[in-house]
XYZ file of C-alpha atoms in Angstrom:
233
model
C 53.529 116.106 151.901
C 56.003 118.332 153.701
C 57.505 121.341 151.981
C 60.157 123.703 153.259
C 61.279 127.054 151.957
C 64.973 127.432 151.122
C 67.180 130.269 149.927
C 70.397 130.153 147.942
C 72.705 133.172 147.945
C 74.457 133.796 144.641
C 75.672 136.504 142.299
C 73.192 135.018 139.770
C 69.513 134.194 139.554
C 69.340 130.399 139.497
C 65.980 129.080 138.342
C 67.108 125.498 137.748
C 69.790 124.231 140.173
C 72.184 121.826 138.450
C 73.018 118.440 139.942
C 76.735 117.678 140.533
C 77.746 121.208 139.604
C 79.906 123.697 141.455
C 82.877 123.387 143.754
C 83.685 119.830 144.942
C 85.773 121.342 147.760
C 82.740 122.697 149.595
C 81.947 121.394 153.088
C 79.993 118.341 151.933
C 81.340 118.054 148.390
C 79.163 118.629 145.346
C 75.705 119.891 146.202
C 73.311 122.813 146.167
C 73.935 124.793 149.345
C 70.950 126.603 150.847
C 69.711 128.176 154.053
C 66.285 128.644 155.578
C 67.194 132.241 156.458
C 66.763 134.790 153.653
C 68.922 137.394 155.370
C 71.803 134.956 155.581
C 71.353 134.017 151.915
C 71.692 137.682 151.003
C 74.915 137.905 152.996
C 76.284 134.856 151.183
C 75.145 136.173 147.813
C 76.990 139.482 147.652
C 80.637 140.545 147.640
C 82.320 143.819 148.478
C 82.247 144.795 144.795
C 79.035 143.220 143.541
C 75.382 142.867 144.513
C 73.900 139.391 144.697
C 70.600 137.572 144.931
C 68.696 135.442 147.401
C 67.004 132.803 145.271
C 63.896 131.376 146.906
C 62.777 127.760 146.452
C 60.272 125.249 147.721
C 61.619 121.796 148.489
C 59.297 118.799 148.714
C 60.790 116.503 151.380
C 58.571 113.513 150.624
C 60.660 110.365 150.208
C 63.969 112.133 150.816
C 66.521 110.779 153.278
C 67.987 113.509 155.501
C 71.241 113.481 157.435
C 70.818 116.002 160.244
C 74.259 116.574 161.746
C 72.632 118.638 164.501
C 70.805 115.546 165.752
C 71.782 114.226 169.175
C 73.082 110.994 167.625
C 75.967 112.922 166.013
C 78.762 115.036 167.437
C 81.127 117.742 166.279
C 83.737 115.170 165.214
C 81.336 113.568 162.728
C 80.973 116.967 161.073
C 84.721 117.516 161.141
C 85.432 114.106 159.590
C 83.220 115.025 156.619
C 84.934 118.385 156.358
C 88.340 116.696 156.284
C 87.233 114.605 153.329
C 86.093 117.586 151.268
C 87.773 120.827 152.287
C 91.429 121.649 151.666
C 93.390 121.829 154.918
C 97.022 122.840 155.325
C 98.449 120.431 157.874
C 101.277 122.309 159.536
C 102.149 119.874 162.302
C 102.582 116.185 162.963
C 99.611 116.195 165.308
C 97.272 117.684 162.685
C 98.254 114.972 160.185
C 97.639 112.274 162.808
C 94.347 113.950 163.759
C 93.073 113.828 160.187
C 93.910 110.147 159.868
C 92.312 109.272 163.196
C 89.122 111.296 162.766
C 88.453 110.115 159.229
C 89.000 106.518 160.335
C 86.819 106.527 163.450
C 84.305 109.361 163.018
C 83.348 109.288 159.344
C 79.710 108.544 158.569
C 78.186 107.376 155.239
C 76.914 110.808 154.243
C 77.030 110.054 150.495
C 73.913 107.886 150.697
C 71.642 110.746 151.843
C 69.541 113.009 149.636
C 69.843 116.000 151.992
C 72.456 117.075 154.542
C 71.696 119.593 157.257
C 74.617 120.958 159.279
C 77.159 123.662 159.985
C 78.542 125.928 157.305
C 82.317 126.206 157.667
C 82.959 129.717 156.388
C 86.356 131.325 157.009
C 85.899 131.970 160.720
C 84.482 128.557 161.580
C 87.036 126.842 159.353
C 89.760 128.477 161.455
C 88.178 127.064 164.626
C 88.378 123.550 163.162
C 92.037 124.054 162.238
C 92.820 125.212 165.776
C 91.335 121.989 167.143
C 93.292 119.831 164.683
C 96.491 121.591 165.732
C 95.755 120.745 169.385
C 95.435 124.367 170.490
C 91.807 124.209 171.629
C 89.766 121.428 173.224
C 86.750 119.724 171.727
C 84.623 121.561 174.297
C 85.814 124.921 172.994
C 85.398 123.836 169.382
C 81.823 122.843 170.166
C 81.219 126.153 171.923
C 82.796 128.165 169.104
C 80.677 126.486 166.439
C 77.543 127.325 168.413
C 78.372 130.994 167.866
C 77.281 130.562 164.249
C 73.799 129.163 164.687
C 72.517 131.026 161.628
C 75.342 129.350 159.734
C 73.386 126.094 159.486
C 72.880 125.049 155.873
C 70.686 122.610 153.970
C 72.476 120.861 151.115
C 70.843 118.971 148.258
C 73.056 116.012 147.334
C 71.093 113.569 145.142
C 69.337 113.664 141.779
C 66.116 112.869 143.604
C 66.497 115.935 145.840
C 67.200 118.143 142.823
C 64.056 116.837 141.123
C 61.937 117.995 144.061
C 63.062 121.622 144.334
C 61.076 124.397 142.669
C 62.184 127.977 142.033
C 59.808 130.617 143.391
C 61.507 134.008 143.023
C 64.668 135.995 143.651
C 65.375 139.178 145.593
C 68.295 141.567 145.380
C 71.084 141.491 147.954
C 72.462 145.028 148.052
C 76.200 144.803 148.725
C 76.117 148.118 150.610
C 73.781 146.548 153.164
C 74.659 142.857 153.235
C 78.412 142.795 152.765
C 78.950 144.823 156.003
C 76.532 142.458 157.762
C 78.548 139.478 156.567
C 81.795 141.050 157.763
C 80.228 141.939 161.114
C 79.024 138.361 161.592
C 82.501 137.062 160.827
C 84.336 139.532 163.065
C 81.880 138.968 165.925
C 82.443 135.218 165.743
C 86.219 135.675 165.622
C 86.239 138.103 168.546
C 84.076 135.835 170.652
C 86.277 132.884 169.749
C 89.376 134.855 170.736
C 87.788 135.453 174.134
C 86.873 131.777 174.503
C 90.345 130.712 173.431
C 92.019 133.025 175.942
C 90.297 131.262 178.820
C 92.824 128.761 180.141
C 91.881 125.084 180.101
C 94.947 123.857 181.968
C 93.093 123.594 185.270
C 90.108 121.793 183.753
C 90.595 118.010 183.905
C 87.558 117.496 181.641
C 89.063 119.362 178.671
C 89.739 116.952 175.823
C 92.227 117.864 173.108
C 92.732 115.994 169.867
C 95.912 114.385 171.230
C 93.811 113.001 174.119
C 91.340 111.543 171.632
C 94.105 109.784 169.703
C 96.063 108.543 172.721
C 92.933 107.524 174.592
C 91.469 105.626 171.663
C 88.262 107.667 171.897
C 85.867 106.604 169.164
C 82.425 107.480 167.911
C 79.778 107.042 170.601
C 82.163 107.652 173.500
C 80.359 109.465 176.318
C 83.337 111.753 176.838
C 82.534 113.564 173.593
C 80.212 116.506 174.368
C 76.765 116.646 172.809
C 76.462 118.989 169.898
C 75.060 122.355 170.980
C 73.558 123.331 167.642
C 69.891 122.385 167.656
């Protein structure tokens, strides 16, 4: 039997996570969003005005199917296709509309059938990186590189009733907003600043740079060797 320790950041103590509860517009739809890093859970749990909690759990993985989006068999576009299905995007250009249609058609994966999903967390900064790619202003290589900046942003999401039946509350610890809110803002600003630097580096002279318009026009589909391997492992 394999158990892992998970943490959920919240403004409340949650002893019994509820199946199919919460915001359906989260990255992977309905689910219980956790991290294996207690410090990150504390950042997620507090706001500028209010302290929060890092709720600690033990999850029994026996018999659970896990979709690991950081696995070598997947790429950044598989993650983005799931995001496009669940998150609310403002499509400000013709290319972004076409990009959504193309990516959801050719890069979607059957994530609904899994008990657990492990993958990126698209908070505000990383969500903006995805939008830049959809608007054809950065290449897939730079999107991949930018997402790697948030390695501690990986999350573990419980999706099925079976997964919820195998999680056990252990304890909770306070997330002091005076400590953890500044840490959260620093993480976000650091990622944005690094992304700004990456974005400023011209790709015009690089023949290997692939933009979303290249993917659509070139008929690039899932499994194509031109798509870079995901960096987040």
